[in-house]
Amino acid sequence: NGKKYIKYNSYLCCVGAFKKVWAGFDTENKSLVAWNEVTVNDSILPGAELRLKNEILLLKNLNHPNILKLKDYWINKSKYTLITEIVNNNTLDKYYDKHNKKKSNTLKKHTIQILNGIDYLHKRNIIHRDIKPENIGINDDDVKIMDFGLSTKYSPSPDLLSKPELSRQSSLTSDTEFSKMGSPWCMAPEMFADNFKYNETVDIYAFGHTILELILPTPPYNELIKPLVKPTFTNIFV
């Protein structure tokens, strides 16, 4: 698989704790791609390999203009190489920091695109669980929802088949999937509650938080982020 792609070693796009991304080239389609190399180490970050495998399994079956496309992948021991679409305008937060936050037409377009991507996921029984500006890329002015490492599948309530208006009754497939996962400042309050079976609507809360973060001078509930404790979020649970 790797022979189809060329990695531009001199064009390192970003570096993370376990991930490096280079610009690459698809020799068959004659297009730029992102060459992602992820080194997993469960001894340092428990469950990292399982989350990465989960992300690959989800992404390889997704095809939507507002979701980052996984084109190919291969594994060599503990190193995973993922070939994805390249995001040429960085992430949503950096894009709006650089451009005028009050460009209402652009924000309206991006808002609709994010919702279209989330709707596509939910119709396939997938909850992203980590919607935030840093996980939404901009590619030629179109958004791409990224980073599915915390995503999970869920099983809709049987009533959903005949009564779509009952969508809020859908639930995850197992108790292990009700984990308190995500970025705390974007997580819906119910995700912090003990023994509460949340559903796909947590993505809608995170979406709303994301849009507010783009248009406000400081993120919503910014004053609560540092002393992040459960009682704090109980107070804003409405």
Short mmCIF file of C-alpha atoms in Angstrom, two decimals:
data_model
loop_
_atom_site.label_atom_id
_atom_site.label_comp_id
_atom_site.label_asym_id
_atom_site.label_seq_id
_atom_site.Cartn_x
_atom_site.Cartn_y
_atom_site.Cartn_z
CA ASN A 1 0.00 0.00 0.00
CA GLY A 2 2.78 2.40 0.90
CA LYS A 3 4.15 2.31 -2.67
CA LYS A 4 1.09 4.17 -3.89
CA TYR A 5 1.99 7.15 -1.71
CA ILE A 6 5.03 9.37 -1.38
CA LYS A 7 5.91 10.98 1.95
CA TYR A 8 7.42 14.45 1.73
CA ASN A 9 9.89 14.19 4.60
CA SER A 10 10.76 17.88 4.36
CA TYR A 11 7.11 18.90 4.89
CA LEU A 12 6.33 17.99 8.48
CA CYS A 13 2.90 19.47 9.19
CA CYS A 14 2.49 18.80 12.91
CA VAL A 15 3.98 16.86 15.79
CA GLY A 16 2.13 15.43 18.79
CA ALA A 17 3.10 13.22 21.70
CA PHE A 18 2.46 10.03 19.69
CA LYS A 19 1.70 11.33 16.21
CA LYS A 20 3.53 13.05 13.37
CA VAL A 21 1.90 14.27 10.16
CA TRP A 22 3.67 14.93 6.88
CA ALA A 23 2.38 16.12 3.54
CA GLY A 24 2.23 13.29 1.04
CA PHE A 25 1.28 12.54 -2.53
CA ASP A 26 -1.12 9.98 -4.00
CA THR A 27 0.61 8.78 -7.18
CA GLU A 28 -2.56 7.22 -8.62
CA ASN A 29 -4.98 10.09 -8.04
CA LYS A 30 -2.28 12.77 -8.41
CA SER A 31 -3.37 14.56 -5.26
CA LEU A 32 -1.91 15.74 -1.97
CA VAL A 33 -2.65 13.67 1.12
CA ALA A 34 -1.75 13.69 4.79
CA TRP A 35 0.72 10.98 5.86
CA ASN A 36 0.01 10.25 9.54
CA GLU A 37 2.36 8.11 11.63
CA VAL A 38 1.12 7.07 15.07
CA THR A 39 3.26 5.14 17.54
CA VAL A 40 1.11 3.47 20.19
CA ASN A 41 2.40 2.64 23.65
CA ASP A 42 -0.19 1.26 26.07
CA SER A 43 2.31 1.40 28.92
CA ILE A 44 2.39 5.20 28.62
CA LEU A 45 -1.20 5.76 27.54
CA PRO A 46 -3.39 2.78 28.46
CA GLY A 47 -5.95 1.89 25.82
CA ALA A 48 -4.24 3.97 23.12
CA GLU A 49 -3.97 1.12 20.62
CA LEU A 50 -7.58 0.07 21.13
CA ARG A 51 -8.78 3.65 20.55
CA LEU A 52 -6.67 3.92 17.40
CA LYS A 53 -8.03 0.65 16.04
CA ASN A 54 -11.54 1.87 16.85
CA GLU A 55 -10.86 5.09 14.95
CA ILE A 56 -9.63 3.18 11.89
CA LEU A 57 -12.61 0.81 11.90
CA LEU A 58 -15.02 3.73 12.00
CA LEU A 59 -13.26 5.99 9.50
CA LYS A 60 -12.74 3.38 6.80
CA ASN A 61 -16.51 3.00 6.44
CA LEU A 62 -17.35 6.70 6.42
CA ASN A 63 -17.74 8.76 3.27
CA HIS A 64 -19.06 12.29 3.70
CA PRO A 65 -17.75 15.65 2.43
CA ASN A 66 -17.62 17.03 5.99
CA ILE A 67 -15.80 14.11 7.59
CA LEU A 68 -12.07 13.54 7.15
CA LYS A 69 -11.61 10.73 4.66
CA LEU A 70 -9.34 7.80 5.52
CA LYS A 71 -7.86 6.70 2.20
CA ASP A 72 -5.57 3.89 3.34
CA TYR A 73 -3.65 2.52 6.31
CA TRP A 74 -1.07 -0.10 7.23
CA ILE A 75 0.52 -1.38 10.41
CA ASN A 76 4.15 -2.19 11.19
CA LYS A 77 4.43 -3.52 14.74
CA SER A 78 3.54 -0.61 17.02
CA LYS A 79 3.57 2.03 14.26
CA TYR A 80 0.36 2.80 12.40
CA THR A 81 0.44 4.74 9.15
CA LEU A 82 -2.81 6.42 8.10
CA ILE A 83 -3.28 8.18 4.77
CA THR A 84 -6.03 10.77 4.98
CA GLU A 85 -7.27 13.85 3.22
CA ILE A 86 -4.97 16.77 3.84
CA VAL A 87 -6.35 19.70 5.81
CA ASN A 88 -4.79 22.74 4.18
CA ASN A 89 -6.29 25.53 6.27
CA ASN A 90 -5.63 24.09 9.74
CA THR A 91 -8.33 23.66 12.39
CA LEU A 92 -11.49 25.63 13.09
CA ASP A 93 -10.11 27.40 16.17
CA LYS A 94 -6.97 28.59 14.40
CA TYR A 95 -8.94 29.55 11.30
CA TYR A 96 -11.26 31.86 13.27
CA ASP A 97 -8.40 33.24 15.34
CA LYS A 98 -6.74 34.27 12.10
CA HIS A 99 -9.84 35.52 10.32
CA ASN A 100 -12.55 37.87 11.48
CA LYS A 101 -14.79 35.97 13.91
CA LYS A 102 -17.76 38.06 12.78
CA LYS A 103 -17.79 36.79 9.20
CA SER A 104 -21.38 35.63 9.58
CA ASN A 105 -21.74 34.11 6.11
CA THR A 106 -18.67 31.91 6.57
CA LEU A 107 -19.72 30.89 10.08
CA LYS A 108 -23.22 30.05 8.85
CA LYS A 109 -21.76 27.85 6.13
CA HIS A 110 -19.46 26.06 8.56
CA THR A 111 -22.28 25.62 11.09
CA ILE A 112 -24.45 23.86 8.50
CA GLN A 113 -21.54 21.67 7.38
CA ILE A 114 -20.73 20.57 10.94
CA LEU A 115 -24.37 19.67 11.54
CA ASN A 116 -24.47 17.75 8.26
CA GLY A 117 -21.44 15.74 9.35
CA ILE A 118 -22.87 15.04 12.81
CA ASP A 119 -26.22 14.04 11.30
CA TYR A 120 -24.41 11.60 8.98
CA LEU A 121 -22.67 10.02 11.98
CA HIS A 122 -25.82 9.73 14.06
CA LYS A 123 -27.74 8.11 11.22
CA ARG A 124 -25.01 5.45 11.31
CA ASN A 125 -25.31 5.07 15.08
CA ILE A 126 -21.99 6.74 15.82
CA ILE A 127 -21.38 9.24 18.62
CA HIS A 128 -18.22 11.30 18.12
CA ARG A 129 -17.89 12.31 21.81
CA ASP A 130 -15.14 14.87 21.20
CA ILE A 131 -16.62 17.59 18.97
CA LYS A 132 -14.60 20.79 19.50
CA PRO A 133 -12.91 23.42 17.31
CA GLU A 134 -9.54 21.63 17.50
CA ASN A 135 -11.09 18.47 16.04
CA ILE A 136 -12.67 20.17 13.03
CA GLY A 137 -10.38 20.92 10.11
CA ILE A 138 -10.81 23.42 7.30
CA ASN A 139 -10.06 22.27 3.78
CA ASP A 140 -10.56 24.86 1.03
CA ASP A 141 -13.14 26.58 3.26
CA ASP A 142 -15.06 23.35 3.92
CA VAL A 143 -15.08 21.74 7.36
CA LYS A 144 -13.85 18.22 8.07
CA ILE A 145 -14.76 16.52 11.35
CA MET A 146 -11.66 14.67 12.56
CA ASP A 147 -10.24 12.64 15.45
CA PHE A 148 -12.54 9.67 16.06
CA GLY A 149 -10.42 8.09 18.80
CA LEU A 150 -13.17 8.55 21.42
CA SER A 151 -16.09 7.73 19.14
CA THR A 152 -18.42 4.84 19.82
CA LYS A 153 -21.30 2.95 18.24
CA TYR A 154 -24.71 2.90 19.93
CA SER A 155 -27.95 0.95 19.55
CA PRO A 156 -31.12 2.99 19.02
CA SER A 157 -34.16 2.18 21.11
CA PRO A 158 -36.51 -0.25 19.31
CA ASP A 159 -39.17 2.47 19.42
CA LEU A 160 -36.99 4.56 17.11
CA LEU A 161 -37.86 2.39 14.14
CA SER A 162 -41.48 3.43 14.30
CA LYS A 163 -41.24 6.72 16.20
CA PRO A 164 -38.27 8.84 15.06
CA GLU A 165 -39.34 11.59 17.46
CA LEU A 166 -38.14 9.34 20.30
CA SER A 167 -34.51 9.55 19.19
CA ARG A 168 -33.45 10.83 22.61
CA GLN A 169 -34.25 7.36 24.00
CA SER A 170 -31.40 5.73 22.09
CA SER A 171 -28.61 4.34 24.23
CA LEU A 172 -25.10 2.97 23.92
CA THR A 173 -24.50 -0.72 23.41
CA SER A 174 -22.71 -1.46 26.69
CA ASP A 175 -21.98 0.07 30.07
CA THR A 176 -18.31 0.42 29.18
CA GLU A 177 -19.28 2.87 26.47
CA PHE A 178 -20.87 5.28 28.95
CA SER A 179 -17.40 6.41 29.98
CA LYS A 180 -16.72 10.01 30.89
CA MET A 181 -14.73 10.61 27.72
CA GLY A 182 -14.03 13.80 25.82
CA SER A 183 -12.65 17.28 26.43
CA PRO A 184 -14.19 18.39 29.76
CA TRP A 185 -15.05 21.94 28.69
CA CYS A 186 -17.04 20.65 25.68
CA MET A 187 -18.71 17.66 27.34
CA ALA A 188 -22.42 17.67 28.02
CA PRO A 189 -23.26 17.82 31.75
CA GLU A 190 -24.98 14.43 31.68
CA MET A 191 -21.66 12.81 30.77
CA PHE A 192 -20.40 13.70 34.25
CA ALA A 193 -23.38 12.19 36.06
CA ASP A 194 -22.93 8.80 37.72
CA ASN A 195 -24.86 5.92 36.14
CA PHE A 196 -26.48 8.17 33.53
CA LYS A 197 -26.91 6.57 30.12
CA TYR A 198 -26.29 9.42 27.73
CA ASN A 199 -26.93 9.26 23.99
CA GLU A 200 -26.02 10.92 20.68
CA THR A 201 -27.37 14.29 21.84
CA VAL A 202 -24.09 14.88 23.71
CA ASP A 203 -22.63 15.71 20.29
CA ILE A 204 -25.24 18.44 19.84
CA TYR A 205 -24.23 20.01 23.15
CA ALA A 206 -20.58 19.93 22.08
CA PHE A 207 -21.53 21.43 18.71
CA GLY A 208 -23.29 24.35 20.43
CA HIS A 209 -20.29 24.88 22.68
CA THR A 210 -18.03 24.85 19.62
CA ILE A 211 -19.98 27.57 17.84
CA LEU A 212 -20.11 29.74 20.96
CA GLU A 213 -16.36 29.35 21.36
CA LEU A 214 -15.87 30.69 17.84
CA ILE A 215 -17.95 33.83 18.32
CA LEU A 216 -17.29 34.75 21.95
CA PRO A 217 -14.09 36.47 23.18
CA THR A 218 -13.61 33.67 25.73
CA PRO A 219 -14.93 30.08 25.72
CA PRO A 220 -18.27 29.43 27.45
CA TYR A 221 -17.90 28.57 31.14
CA ASN A 222 -14.24 29.54 30.89
CA GLU A 223 -14.23 30.51 34.55
CA LEU A 224 -15.20 26.93 35.46
CA ILE A 225 -12.55 25.08 33.48
CA LYS A 226 -9.68 25.29 35.97
CA PRO A 227 -11.64 24.19 39.05
CA LEU A 228 -13.16 21.38 36.98
CA VAL A 229 -15.15 19.35 39.47
CA LYS A 230 -18.44 17.48 39.18
CA PRO A 231 -20.48 19.87 41.36
CA THR A 232 -19.57 22.67 38.97
CA PHE A 233 -21.19 20.90 36.07
CA THR A 234 -24.18 19.87 38.15
CA ASN A 235 -24.87 23.56 38.66
CA ILE A 236 -25.14 24.19 34.90
CA PHE A 237 -27.16 21.08 34.12
CA VAL A 238 -30.52 22.34 32.86
#
